[in-house]
JSON list of C-alpha atoms in Angstrom, two decimals:
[
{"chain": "A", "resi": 1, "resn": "UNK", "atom": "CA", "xyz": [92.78, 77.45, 136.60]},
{"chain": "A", "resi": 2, "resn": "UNK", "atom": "CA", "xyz": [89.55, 75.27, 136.04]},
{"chain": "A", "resi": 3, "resn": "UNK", "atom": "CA", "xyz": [87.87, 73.22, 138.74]},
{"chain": "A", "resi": 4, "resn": "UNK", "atom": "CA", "xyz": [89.64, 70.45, 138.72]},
{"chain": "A", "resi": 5, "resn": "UNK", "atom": "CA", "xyz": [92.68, 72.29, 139.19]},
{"chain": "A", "resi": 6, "resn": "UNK", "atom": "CA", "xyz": [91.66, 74.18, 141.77]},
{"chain": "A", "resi": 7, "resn": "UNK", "atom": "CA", "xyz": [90.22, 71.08, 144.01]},
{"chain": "A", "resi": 8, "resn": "UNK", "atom": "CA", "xyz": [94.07, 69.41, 143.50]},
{"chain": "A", "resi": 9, "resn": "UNK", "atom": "CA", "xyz": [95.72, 72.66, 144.98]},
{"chain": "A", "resi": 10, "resn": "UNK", "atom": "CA", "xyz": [93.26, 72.71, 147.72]},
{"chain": "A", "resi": 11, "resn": "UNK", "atom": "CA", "xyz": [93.59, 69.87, 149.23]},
{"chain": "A", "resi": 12, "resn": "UNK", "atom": "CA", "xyz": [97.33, 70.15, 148.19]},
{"chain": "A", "resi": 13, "resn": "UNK", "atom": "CA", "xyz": [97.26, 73.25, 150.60]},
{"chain": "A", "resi": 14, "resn": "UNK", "atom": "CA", "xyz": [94.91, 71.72, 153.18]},
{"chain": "A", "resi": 15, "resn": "UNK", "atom": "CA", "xyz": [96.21, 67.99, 153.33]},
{"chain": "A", "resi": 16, "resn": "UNK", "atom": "CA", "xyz": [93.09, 66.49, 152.79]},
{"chain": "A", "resi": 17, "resn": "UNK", "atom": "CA", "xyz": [92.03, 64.27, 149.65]},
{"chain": "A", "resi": 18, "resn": "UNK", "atom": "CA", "xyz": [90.42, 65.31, 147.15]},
{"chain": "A", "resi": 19, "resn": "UNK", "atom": "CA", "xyz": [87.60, 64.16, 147.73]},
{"chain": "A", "resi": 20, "resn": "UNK", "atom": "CA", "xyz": [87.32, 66.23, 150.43]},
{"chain": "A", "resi": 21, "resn": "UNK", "atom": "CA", "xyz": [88.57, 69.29, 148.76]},
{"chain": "A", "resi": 22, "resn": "UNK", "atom": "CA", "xyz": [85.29, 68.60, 145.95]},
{"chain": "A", "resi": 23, "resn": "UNK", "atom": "CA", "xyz": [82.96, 68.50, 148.91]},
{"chain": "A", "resi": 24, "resn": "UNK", "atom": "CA", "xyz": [84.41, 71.36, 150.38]},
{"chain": "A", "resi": 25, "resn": "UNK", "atom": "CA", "xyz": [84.29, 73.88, 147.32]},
{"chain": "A", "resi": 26, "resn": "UNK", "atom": "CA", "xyz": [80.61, 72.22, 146.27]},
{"chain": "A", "resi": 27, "resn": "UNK", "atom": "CA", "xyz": [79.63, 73.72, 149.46]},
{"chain": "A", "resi": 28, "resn": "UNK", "atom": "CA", "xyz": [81.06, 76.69, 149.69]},
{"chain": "A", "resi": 29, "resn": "UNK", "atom": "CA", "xyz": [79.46, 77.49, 145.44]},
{"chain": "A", "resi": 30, "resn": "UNK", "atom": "CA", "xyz": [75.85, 76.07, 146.52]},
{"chain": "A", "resi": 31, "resn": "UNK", "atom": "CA", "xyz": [75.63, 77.96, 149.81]},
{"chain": "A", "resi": 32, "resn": "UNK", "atom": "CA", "xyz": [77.26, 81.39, 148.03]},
{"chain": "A", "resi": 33, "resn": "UNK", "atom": "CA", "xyz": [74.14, 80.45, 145.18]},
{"chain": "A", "resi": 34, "resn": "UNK", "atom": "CA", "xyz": [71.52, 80.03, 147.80]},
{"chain": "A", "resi": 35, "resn": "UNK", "atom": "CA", "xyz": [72.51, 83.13, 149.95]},
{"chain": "A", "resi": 36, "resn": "UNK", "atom": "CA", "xyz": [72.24, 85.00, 146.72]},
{"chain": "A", "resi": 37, "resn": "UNK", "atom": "CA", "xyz": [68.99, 83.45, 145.36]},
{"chain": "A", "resi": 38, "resn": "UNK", "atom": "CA", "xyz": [67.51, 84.79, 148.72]},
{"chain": "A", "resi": 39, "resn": "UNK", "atom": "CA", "xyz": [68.91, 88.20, 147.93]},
{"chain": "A", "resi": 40, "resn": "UNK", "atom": "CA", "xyz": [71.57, 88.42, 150.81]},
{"chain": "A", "resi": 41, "resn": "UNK", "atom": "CA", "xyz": [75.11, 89.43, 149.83]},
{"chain": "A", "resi": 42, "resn": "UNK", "atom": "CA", "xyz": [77.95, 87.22, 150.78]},
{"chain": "A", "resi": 43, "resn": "UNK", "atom": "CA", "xyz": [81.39, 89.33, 151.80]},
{"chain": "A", "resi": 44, "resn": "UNK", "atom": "CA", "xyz": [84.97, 87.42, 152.21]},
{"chain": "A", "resi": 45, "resn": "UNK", "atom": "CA", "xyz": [87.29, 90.14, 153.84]},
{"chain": "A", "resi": 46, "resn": "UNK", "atom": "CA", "xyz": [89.98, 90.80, 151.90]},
{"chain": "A", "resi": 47, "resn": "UNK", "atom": "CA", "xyz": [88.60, 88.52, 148.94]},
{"chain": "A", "resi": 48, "resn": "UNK", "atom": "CA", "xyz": [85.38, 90.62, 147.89]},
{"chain": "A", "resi": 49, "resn": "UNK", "atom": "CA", "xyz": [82.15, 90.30, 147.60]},
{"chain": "A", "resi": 50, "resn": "UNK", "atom": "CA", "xyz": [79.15, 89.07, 145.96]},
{"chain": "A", "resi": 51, "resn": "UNK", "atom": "CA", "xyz": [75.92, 91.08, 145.38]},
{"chain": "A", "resi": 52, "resn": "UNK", "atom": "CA", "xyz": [72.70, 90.86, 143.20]},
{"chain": "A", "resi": 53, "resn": "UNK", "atom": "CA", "xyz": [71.67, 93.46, 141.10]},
{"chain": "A", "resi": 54, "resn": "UNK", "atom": "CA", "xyz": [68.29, 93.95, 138.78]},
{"chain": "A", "resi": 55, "resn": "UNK", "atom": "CA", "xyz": [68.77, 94.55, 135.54]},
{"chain": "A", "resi": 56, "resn": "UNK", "atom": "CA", "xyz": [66.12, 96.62, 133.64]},
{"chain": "A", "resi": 57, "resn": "UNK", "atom": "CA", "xyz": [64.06, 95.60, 130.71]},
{"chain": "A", "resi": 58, "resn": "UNK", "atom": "CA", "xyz": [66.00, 97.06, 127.52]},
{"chain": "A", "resi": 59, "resn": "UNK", "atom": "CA", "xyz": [65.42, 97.28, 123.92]},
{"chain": "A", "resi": 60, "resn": "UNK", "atom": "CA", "xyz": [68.35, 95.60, 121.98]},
{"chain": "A", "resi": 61, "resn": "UNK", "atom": "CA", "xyz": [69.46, 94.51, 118.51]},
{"chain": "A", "resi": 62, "resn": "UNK", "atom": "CA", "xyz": [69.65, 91.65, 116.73]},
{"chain": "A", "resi": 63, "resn": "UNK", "atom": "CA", "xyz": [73.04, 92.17, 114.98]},
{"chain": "A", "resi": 64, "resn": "UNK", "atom": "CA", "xyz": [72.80, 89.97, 112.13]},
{"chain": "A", "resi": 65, "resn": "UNK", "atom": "CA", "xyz": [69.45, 91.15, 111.32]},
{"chain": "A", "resi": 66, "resn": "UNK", "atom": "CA", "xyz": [69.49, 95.03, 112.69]},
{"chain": "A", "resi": 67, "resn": "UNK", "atom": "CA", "xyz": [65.87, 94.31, 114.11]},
{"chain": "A", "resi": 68, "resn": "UNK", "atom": "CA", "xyz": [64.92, 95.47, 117.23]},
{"chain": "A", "resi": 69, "resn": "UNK", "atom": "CA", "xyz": [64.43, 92.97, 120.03]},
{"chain": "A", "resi": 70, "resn": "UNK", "atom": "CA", "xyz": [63.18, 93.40, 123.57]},
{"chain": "A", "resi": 71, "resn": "UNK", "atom": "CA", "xyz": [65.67, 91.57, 126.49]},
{"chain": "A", "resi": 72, "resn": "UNK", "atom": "CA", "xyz": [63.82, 91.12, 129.60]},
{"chain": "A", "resi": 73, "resn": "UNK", "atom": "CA", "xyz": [64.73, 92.03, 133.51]},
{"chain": "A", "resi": 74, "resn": "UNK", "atom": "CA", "xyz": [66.89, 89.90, 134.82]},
{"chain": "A", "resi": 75, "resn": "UNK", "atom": "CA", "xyz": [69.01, 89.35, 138.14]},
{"chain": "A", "resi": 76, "resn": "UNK", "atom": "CA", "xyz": [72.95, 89.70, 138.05]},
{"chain": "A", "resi": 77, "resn": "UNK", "atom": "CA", "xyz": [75.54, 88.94, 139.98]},
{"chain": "A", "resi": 78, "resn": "UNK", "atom": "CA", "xyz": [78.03, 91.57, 140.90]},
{"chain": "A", "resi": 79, "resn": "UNK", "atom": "CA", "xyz": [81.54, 90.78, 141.83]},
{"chain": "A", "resi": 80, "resn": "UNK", "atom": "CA", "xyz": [84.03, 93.34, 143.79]},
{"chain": "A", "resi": 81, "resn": "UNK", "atom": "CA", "xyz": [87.28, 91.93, 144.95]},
{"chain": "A", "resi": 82, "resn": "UNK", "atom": "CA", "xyz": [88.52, 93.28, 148.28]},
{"chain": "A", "resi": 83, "resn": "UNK", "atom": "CA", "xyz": [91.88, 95.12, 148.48]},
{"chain": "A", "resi": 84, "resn": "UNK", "atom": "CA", "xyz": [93.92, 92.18, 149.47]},
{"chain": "A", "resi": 85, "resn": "UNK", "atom": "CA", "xyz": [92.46, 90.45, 146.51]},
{"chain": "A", "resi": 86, "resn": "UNK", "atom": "CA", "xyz": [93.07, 93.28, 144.28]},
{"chain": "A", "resi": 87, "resn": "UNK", "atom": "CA", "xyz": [96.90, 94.34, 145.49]},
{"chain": "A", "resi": 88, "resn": "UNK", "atom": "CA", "xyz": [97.97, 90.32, 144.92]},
{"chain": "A", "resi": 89, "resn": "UNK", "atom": "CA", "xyz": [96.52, 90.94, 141.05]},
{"chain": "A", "resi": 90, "resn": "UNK", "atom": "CA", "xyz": [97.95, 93.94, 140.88]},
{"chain": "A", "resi": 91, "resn": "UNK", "atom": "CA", "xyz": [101.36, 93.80, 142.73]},
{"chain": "A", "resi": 92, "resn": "UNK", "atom": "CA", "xyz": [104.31, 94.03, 140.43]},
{"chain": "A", "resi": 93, "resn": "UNK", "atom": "CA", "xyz": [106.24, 90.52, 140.58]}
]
């Protein structure tokens, strides 16, 4: 499911318009972003939750070349679903 899919079965499910639906999942991406650019984690019950992470400094490999490269820090985001999220994946249909 892309974007645009997901907007259509949103406001499918909702009975709104579309339009609607965009605004609604804009805002829910840019406020998830900005809670995690401040460092805050963001929890859904039953969906999961979002957390930042630091990721060291690391020497790597270039692998067409086999030289070594260094690959700075950076922030990640971390994803665990929650268990109502994970027993819908996993439930046998």
């Amino acid at each position: 499911m892309n974007k645009s899919e997901l907007i259509d079965a949103m406001a499918a499910d909702a009975g709104i318009s579309k339009g609607a639906a965009k605004k609604a999942l804009e805002s829910f991406i840019s406020n998830v972003g900005g809670a995690l650019n401040k460092g805050n984690r963001v929890s859904l019950v039953g969906f999961g939750s979002w957390s930042v992470s630091n990721r060291a400094a690391r020497e790597g490999r270039n692998p067409q070349t086999g030289k070594t490269i260094n690959i700075a820090a950076k922030n990640v985001v971390k994803f665990k679903p929650g268990a109502e999220l994970d027993g819908a994946v996993n439930s046998k249909k």
